[in-house]
Amino acid sequence: MVQELLIPSDHPRRVSLEIRERLVECFRKGMVVEQGLIAHGRGEAYDYLIGEKTTSTALNAIKTAVAALLLAKEPVLSVNGNVACLCSKEIANLAEIINAKIEINIFYRSKERIKIIEEELKRYYSKKIYGVEENNYAVIQELSSARRIVDRYGIYLSDVVLVPLEDGDRTEALVKMGKKVIAIDLNPLSRTSTTAQISIVDNIIRVIPLMIKYAQEYSRVNREELQSIIDNFDNKSNLEESLKTILRGIR
Ligand code: ATP
């Protein structure tokens, strides 16, 4: 209601403003931290430059990511505060279709925040949520402090991990552990985008619904065809294309 009053339905950048309002609401609930709001602002700037739409380059990465997740033995979708706020329902739907685990993996860790994120996910997802039980915590050796914690039966065990809006250190550490890492990050220059094997340079709001669409379609495709989608993908040149789109946006 408040949102309707603040943002007129005919506003040309309504969706972007609604997302902003939603994040502020999640911040007030304790799901999103201050740093998450700043990270979103960084993302918004890049989104503006790519034209606030999914580019063909991003779509290419999205299709490859879905193929990799469907071929994985232990796929995991990592969820932080911003992700939970913006697309819990869609993440739950995607996890069901590709038979992936969901793990809460947050940078600024507190029991309360994990509980709030878990409650949000539980509105749409009835299976076990990883990253919650302290008894199952394992550590990523390359990292220090609370950022090193993962679930021994989730990300620690996984072969393919989707890390939306992730920090560069953790992405690098996951790659060093031998995981295939799929990033969703609007910044093609971030360490996350440049380190991940599949980097989707697009807004998570648009990405997850498209992943759901292709997951439904590719569930009927044989393994050889899925593998050939992965083999034909070149992350480095895909990232260069994303940069060119941004440069065109600036011009
Ligand atoms: P890195 O450590 O990877 O070099 P960083 O310090 O920016 O980069 P974070 O702040 O943890 O790391 O990363 C958050 C990233 O998420 C940012 O690059 C930001 O552009 C991106 N981002 C924020 N909101 C969205 C969104 N809605 N969709 C996609 N990406 C987003």
Short mmCIF file of C-alpha atoms and ligand atoms in Angstrom, two decimals:
data_model
loop_
_atom_site.label_atom_id
_atom_site.label_comp_id
_atom_site.label_asym_id
_atom_site.label_seq_id
_atom_site.Cartn_x
_atom_site.Cartn_y
_atom_site.Cartn_z
CA MET A 1 0.00 0.00 0.00
CA VAL A 2 2.74 2.38 1.04
CA GLN A 3 4.64 1.33 -2.06
CA GLU A 4 1.68 2.15 -4.32
CA LEU A 5 1.47 5.61 -2.83
CA LEU A 6 5.20 6.24 -3.22
CA ILE A 7 5.73 4.86 -6.73
CA PRO A 8 3.17 5.77 -9.42
CA SER A 9 2.23 2.78 -11.63
CA ASP A 10 3.25 4.69 -14.78
CA HIS A 11 6.70 5.60 -13.50
CA PRO A 12 9.22 4.64 -16.22
CA ARG A 13 11.63 3.06 -13.72
CA ARG A 14 8.93 1.59 -11.49
CA VAL A 15 10.43 -1.92 -11.22
CA SER A 16 13.81 -0.60 -10.11
CA LEU A 17 12.19 1.65 -7.51
CA GLU A 18 10.01 -1.17 -6.23
CA ILE A 19 13.07 -3.38 -5.76
CA ARG A 20 14.70 -0.57 -3.80
CA GLU A 21 11.63 -0.27 -1.56
CA ARG A 22 11.55 -4.02 -1.02
CA LEU A 23 15.20 -4.06 0.08
CA VAL A 24 14.62 -1.21 2.52
CA GLU A 25 11.69 -3.16 3.99
CA CYS A 26 13.91 -6.27 4.33
CA PHE A 27 16.60 -4.14 5.96
CA ARG A 28 14.06 -2.98 8.56
CA LYS A 29 13.12 -6.64 9.22
CA GLY A 30 16.79 -7.58 9.79
CA MET A 31 17.09 -9.76 6.68
CA VAL A 32 19.33 -7.37 4.74
CA VAL A 33 22.34 -5.55 6.24
CA GLU A 34 23.54 -2.00 5.51
CA GLN A 35 26.34 -3.37 3.34
CA GLY A 36 23.70 -5.24 1.30
CA LEU A 37 21.99 -1.94 0.49
CA ILE A 38 25.30 -0.48 -0.67
CA ALA A 39 26.01 -3.56 -2.82
CA HIS A 40 22.57 -3.16 -4.38
CA GLY A 41 23.36 0.45 -5.26
CA ARG A 42 26.50 -0.75 -7.03
CA GLY A 43 24.41 -3.30 -8.91
CA GLU A 44 21.81 -0.68 -9.88
CA ALA A 45 24.49 1.46 -11.53
CA TYR A 46 25.58 -1.41 -13.76
CA ASP A 47 21.98 -2.38 -14.46
CA TYR A 48 21.32 1.17 -15.68
CA LEU A 49 24.24 0.87 -18.09
CA ILE A 50 23.14 -2.47 -19.55
CA GLY A 51 19.69 -0.99 -20.17
CA GLU A 52 17.88 -2.81 -17.31
CA LYS A 53 17.22 -5.82 -19.51
CA THR A 54 18.72 -9.26 -20.07
CA THR A 55 21.29 -9.07 -22.85
CA SER A 56 21.92 -11.93 -25.29
CA THR A 57 25.29 -12.36 -23.56
CA ALA A 58 23.63 -12.85 -20.19
CA LEU A 59 21.12 -15.26 -21.73
CA ASN A 60 24.00 -17.31 -23.10
CA ALA A 61 25.46 -17.59 -19.58
CA ILE A 62 22.03 -18.36 -18.09
CA LYS A 63 21.50 -21.31 -20.46
CA THR A 64 24.99 -22.64 -19.72
CA ALA A 65 24.41 -22.28 -15.98
CA VAL A 66 21.18 -24.28 -16.17
CA ALA A 67 22.90 -27.02 -18.19
CA ALA A 68 25.71 -27.20 -15.58
CA LEU A 69 23.24 -27.36 -12.69
CA LEU A 70 21.23 -30.12 -14.38
CA LEU A 71 24.41 -32.17 -15.00
CA ALA A 72 25.68 -31.66 -11.44
CA LYS A 73 25.73 -34.47 -8.88
CA GLU A 74 25.40 -32.15 -5.87
CA PRO A 75 24.12 -28.74 -7.02
CA VAL A 76 23.65 -26.06 -4.37
CA LEU A 77 21.99 -22.64 -4.56
CA SER A 78 23.57 -20.21 -2.11
CA VAL A 79 21.25 -17.62 -0.55
CA ASN A 80 22.23 -14.42 1.28
CA GLY A 81 20.07 -11.62 2.69
CA ASN A 82 19.58 -9.70 -0.57
CA VAL A 83 18.80 -12.89 -2.49
CA ALA A 84 16.27 -14.04 0.12
CA CYS A 85 14.63 -10.62 0.04
CA LEU A 86 14.41 -10.34 -3.74
CA CYS A 87 13.59 -13.87 -4.89
CA SER A 88 13.01 -16.54 -2.24
CA LYS A 89 9.97 -17.85 -4.08
CA GLU A 90 11.82 -18.18 -7.40
CA ILE A 91 14.91 -19.76 -5.78
CA ALA A 92 12.63 -22.35 -4.13
CA ASN A 93 10.99 -23.08 -7.48
CA LEU A 94 14.35 -23.44 -9.25
CA ALA A 95 15.70 -25.74 -6.52
CA GLU A 96 12.68 -28.04 -6.94
CA ILE A 97 13.04 -28.25 -10.73
CA ILE A 98 16.78 -28.94 -10.81
CA ASN A 99 16.78 -30.93 -7.58
CA ALA A 100 19.33 -28.66 -5.90
CA LYS A 101 19.93 -27.95 -2.23
CA ILE A 102 19.44 -24.45 -0.83
CA GLU A 103 22.08 -23.16 1.60
CA ILE A 104 21.96 -19.94 3.58
CA ASN A 105 25.45 -18.48 3.28
CA ILE A 106 25.88 -14.99 4.60
CA PHE A 107 28.83 -12.65 4.88
CA TYR A 108 27.63 -10.81 8.01
CA ARG A 109 26.68 -13.82 10.12
CA SER A 110 24.31 -13.86 13.10
CA LYS A 111 21.92 -16.51 14.37
CA GLU A 112 19.03 -14.05 14.23
CA ARG A 113 19.65 -13.15 10.62
CA ILE A 114 19.96 -16.81 9.58
CA LYS A 115 16.61 -17.46 11.31
CA ILE A 116 14.92 -14.55 9.51
CA ILE A 117 16.23 -15.72 6.11
CA GLU A 118 15.22 -19.31 6.89
CA GLU A 119 11.67 -18.18 7.77
CA GLU A 120 11.42 -16.27 4.48
CA LEU A 121 12.56 -19.31 2.45
CA LYS A 122 10.21 -21.62 4.37
CA ARG A 123 7.23 -19.66 3.06
CA TYR A 124 7.92 -21.26 -0.33
CA TYR A 125 10.15 -24.27 0.36
CA SER A 126 9.31 -27.26 2.54
CA LYS A 127 12.57 -29.26 2.18
CA LYS A 128 15.65 -29.04 4.40
CA ILE A 129 17.51 -25.74 4.27
CA TYR A 130 21.29 -26.04 4.68
CA GLY A 131 23.62 -23.63 6.47
CA VAL A 132 21.38 -23.45 9.54
CA GLU A 133 22.54 -26.21 11.94
CA GLU A 134 25.78 -25.27 13.68
CA ASN A 135 26.67 -28.95 14.20
CA ASN A 136 27.04 -29.28 10.45
CA TYR A 137 29.36 -26.33 9.94
CA ALA A 138 32.59 -26.92 8.03
CA VAL A 139 35.25 -24.37 7.09
CA ILE A 140 36.78 -23.19 3.84
CA GLN A 141 40.51 -23.36 4.69
CA GLU A 142 41.51 -20.42 2.44
CA LEU A 143 39.30 -17.94 4.32
CA SER A 144 39.46 -16.39 7.77
CA SER A 145 36.74 -15.50 10.34
CA ALA A 146 33.02 -16.19 10.02
CA ARG A 147 33.19 -15.92 6.22
CA ARG A 148 34.79 -19.37 6.08
CA ILE A 149 31.73 -21.25 7.37
CA VAL A 150 29.75 -23.48 5.02
CA ASP A 151 27.48 -26.49 5.54
CA ARG A 152 29.36 -29.80 5.45
CA TYR A 153 26.39 -31.42 3.66
CA GLY A 154 25.71 -28.43 1.39
CA ILE A 155 28.32 -26.22 -0.28
CA TYR A 156 31.24 -28.16 1.24
CA LEU A 157 30.08 -31.34 -0.52
CA SER A 158 28.81 -29.70 -3.70
CA ASP A 159 30.27 -29.92 -7.21
CA VAL A 160 28.34 -26.99 -8.75
CA VAL A 161 27.34 -23.89 -6.72
CA LEU A 162 25.22 -20.93 -7.77
CA VAL A 163 26.48 -17.85 -5.89
CA PRO A 164 24.35 -14.78 -6.56
CA LEU A 165 25.70 -11.42 -5.33
CA GLU A 166 28.78 -13.05 -3.80
CA ASP A 167 31.99 -11.58 -2.46
CA GLY A 168 35.17 -12.14 -4.48
CA ASP A 169 37.23 -13.82 -1.74
CA ARG A 170 34.65 -16.52 -1.20
CA THR A 171 34.20 -17.10 -4.92
CA GLU A 172 37.97 -17.52 -5.32
CA ALA A 173 38.06 -19.93 -2.37
CA LEU A 174 35.22 -22.05 -3.79
CA VAL A 175 36.99 -22.28 -7.16
CA LYS A 176 40.21 -23.32 -5.36
CA MET A 177 38.22 -26.06 -3.62
CA GLY A 178 37.43 -27.46 -7.06
CA LYS A 179 33.80 -26.35 -7.33
CA LYS A 180 32.25 -25.19 -10.57
CA VAL A 181 31.02 -21.72 -9.61
CA ILE A 182 28.15 -19.91 -11.31
CA ALA A 183 27.94 -16.21 -10.39
CA ILE A 184 25.10 -13.75 -10.80
CA ASP A 185 26.69 -10.32 -10.60
CA LEU A 186 25.86 -7.14 -12.48
CA ASN A 187 29.49 -6.03 -12.31
CA PRO A 188 31.51 -7.85 -15.01
CA LEU A 189 34.73 -6.47 -13.49
CA SER A 190 34.21 -7.85 -9.96
CA ARG A 191 36.51 -10.58 -8.72
CA THR A 192 33.46 -12.80 -8.46
CA SER A 193 32.59 -12.35 -12.16
CA THR A 194 36.18 -12.78 -13.29
CA THR A 195 36.84 -15.83 -11.09
CA ALA A 196 33.64 -17.82 -11.59
CA GLN A 197 33.50 -20.33 -14.45
CA ILE A 198 30.06 -19.13 -15.54
CA SER A 199 29.30 -15.45 -14.90
CA ILE A 200 25.80 -14.13 -15.45
CA VAL A 201 25.97 -10.34 -15.75
CA ASP A 202 22.35 -9.46 -15.13
CA ASN A 203 19.93 -8.52 -12.35
CA ILE A 204 18.97 -11.51 -10.19
CA ILE A 205 15.35 -10.35 -10.45
CA ARG A 206 15.40 -11.21 -14.16
CA VAL A 207 17.85 -14.12 -13.99
CA ILE A 208 16.08 -16.60 -11.72
CA PRO A 209 12.75 -16.60 -13.66
CA LEU A 210 14.75 -17.23 -16.86
CA MET A 211 16.68 -20.04 -15.17
CA ILE A 212 13.35 -21.59 -14.18
CA LYS A 213 12.13 -21.36 -17.79
CA TYR A 214 15.27 -23.04 -19.19
CA ALA A 215 15.42 -25.60 -16.38
CA GLN A 216 11.92 -26.75 -17.38
CA GLU A 217 12.93 -26.92 -21.03
CA TYR A 218 16.35 -28.55 -20.50
CA SER A 219 14.98 -31.21 -18.11
CA ARG A 220 13.81 -32.94 -21.28
CA VAL A 221 17.18 -32.62 -23.06
CA ASN A 222 19.73 -35.46 -23.01
CA ARG A 223 23.05 -35.20 -21.13
CA GLU A 224 25.19 -35.01 -24.29
CA GLU A 225 23.30 -31.96 -25.54
CA LEU A 226 23.59 -30.28 -22.13
CA GLN A 227 27.32 -31.00 -22.11
CA SER A 228 27.73 -29.48 -25.57
CA ILE A 229 26.06 -26.24 -24.35
CA ILE A 230 28.75 -26.08 -21.62
CA ASP A 231 31.59 -26.98 -24.01
CA ASN A 232 30.59 -24.21 -26.43
CA PHE A 233 30.57 -21.54 -23.73
CA ASP A 234 33.55 -19.21 -23.27
CA ASN A 235 33.21 -17.19 -20.05
CA LYS A 236 36.07 -14.81 -20.83
CA SER A 237 34.70 -13.67 -24.19
CA ASN A 238 31.19 -13.56 -22.72
CA LEU A 239 32.42 -11.17 -20.02
CA GLU A 240 34.16 -9.04 -22.64
CA GLU A 241 30.85 -8.78 -24.52
CA SER A 242 29.14 -7.63 -21.30
CA LEU A 243 31.77 -4.92 -20.90
CA LYS A 244 31.21 -3.78 -24.48
CA THR A 245 27.46 -3.48 -23.75
CA ILE A 246 28.27 -1.29 -20.75
CA LEU A 247 30.63 0.88 -22.79
CA ARG A 248 27.89 1.33 -25.40
CA GLY A 249 25.55 2.28 -22.52
CA ILE A 250 27.99 4.97 -21.38
CA ARG A 251 28.34 6.39 -24.90
P1 ATP B 1 34.20 -8.52 -5.56
O1 ATP B 1 34.59 -8.84 -4.13
O2 ATP B 1 33.55 -9.68 -6.24
O3 ATP B 1 35.31 -7.90 -6.39
P2 ATP B 1 32.37 -6.58 -4.38
O4 ATP B 1 33.31 -6.09 -3.35
O5 ATP B 1 31.52 -5.57 -5.08
O6 ATP B 1 33.09 -7.39 -5.55
P3 ATP B 1 30.13 -7.66 -3.00
O7 ATP B 1 29.76 -6.36 -2.46
O8 ATP B 1 30.05 -8.78 -2.07
O9 ATP B 1 31.56 -7.71 -3.68
O10 ATP B 1 29.32 -8.02 -4.30
C1 ATP B 1 28.04 -7.77 -4.54
C2 ATP B 1 27.90 -7.72 -6.04
O11 ATP B 1 26.56 -7.96 -6.37
C3 ATP B 1 28.28 -6.38 -6.67
O12 ATP B 1 29.22 -6.57 -7.71
C4 ATP B 1 26.97 -5.83 -7.24
O13 ATP B 1 27.18 -5.22 -8.48
C5 ATP B 1 26.17 -7.10 -7.41
N1 ATP B 1 24.71 -6.93 -7.29
C6 ATP B 1 24.02 -6.18 -6.39
N2 ATP B 1 22.70 -6.28 -6.56
C7 ATP B 1 22.52 -7.13 -7.60
C8 ATP B 1 21.38 -7.65 -8.25
N3 ATP B 1 20.13 -7.30 -7.89
N4 ATP B 1 21.57 -8.53 -9.27
C9 ATP B 1 22.82 -8.88 -9.66
N5 ATP B 1 23.95 -8.41 -9.09
C10 ATP B 1 23.80 -7.55 -8.07
#
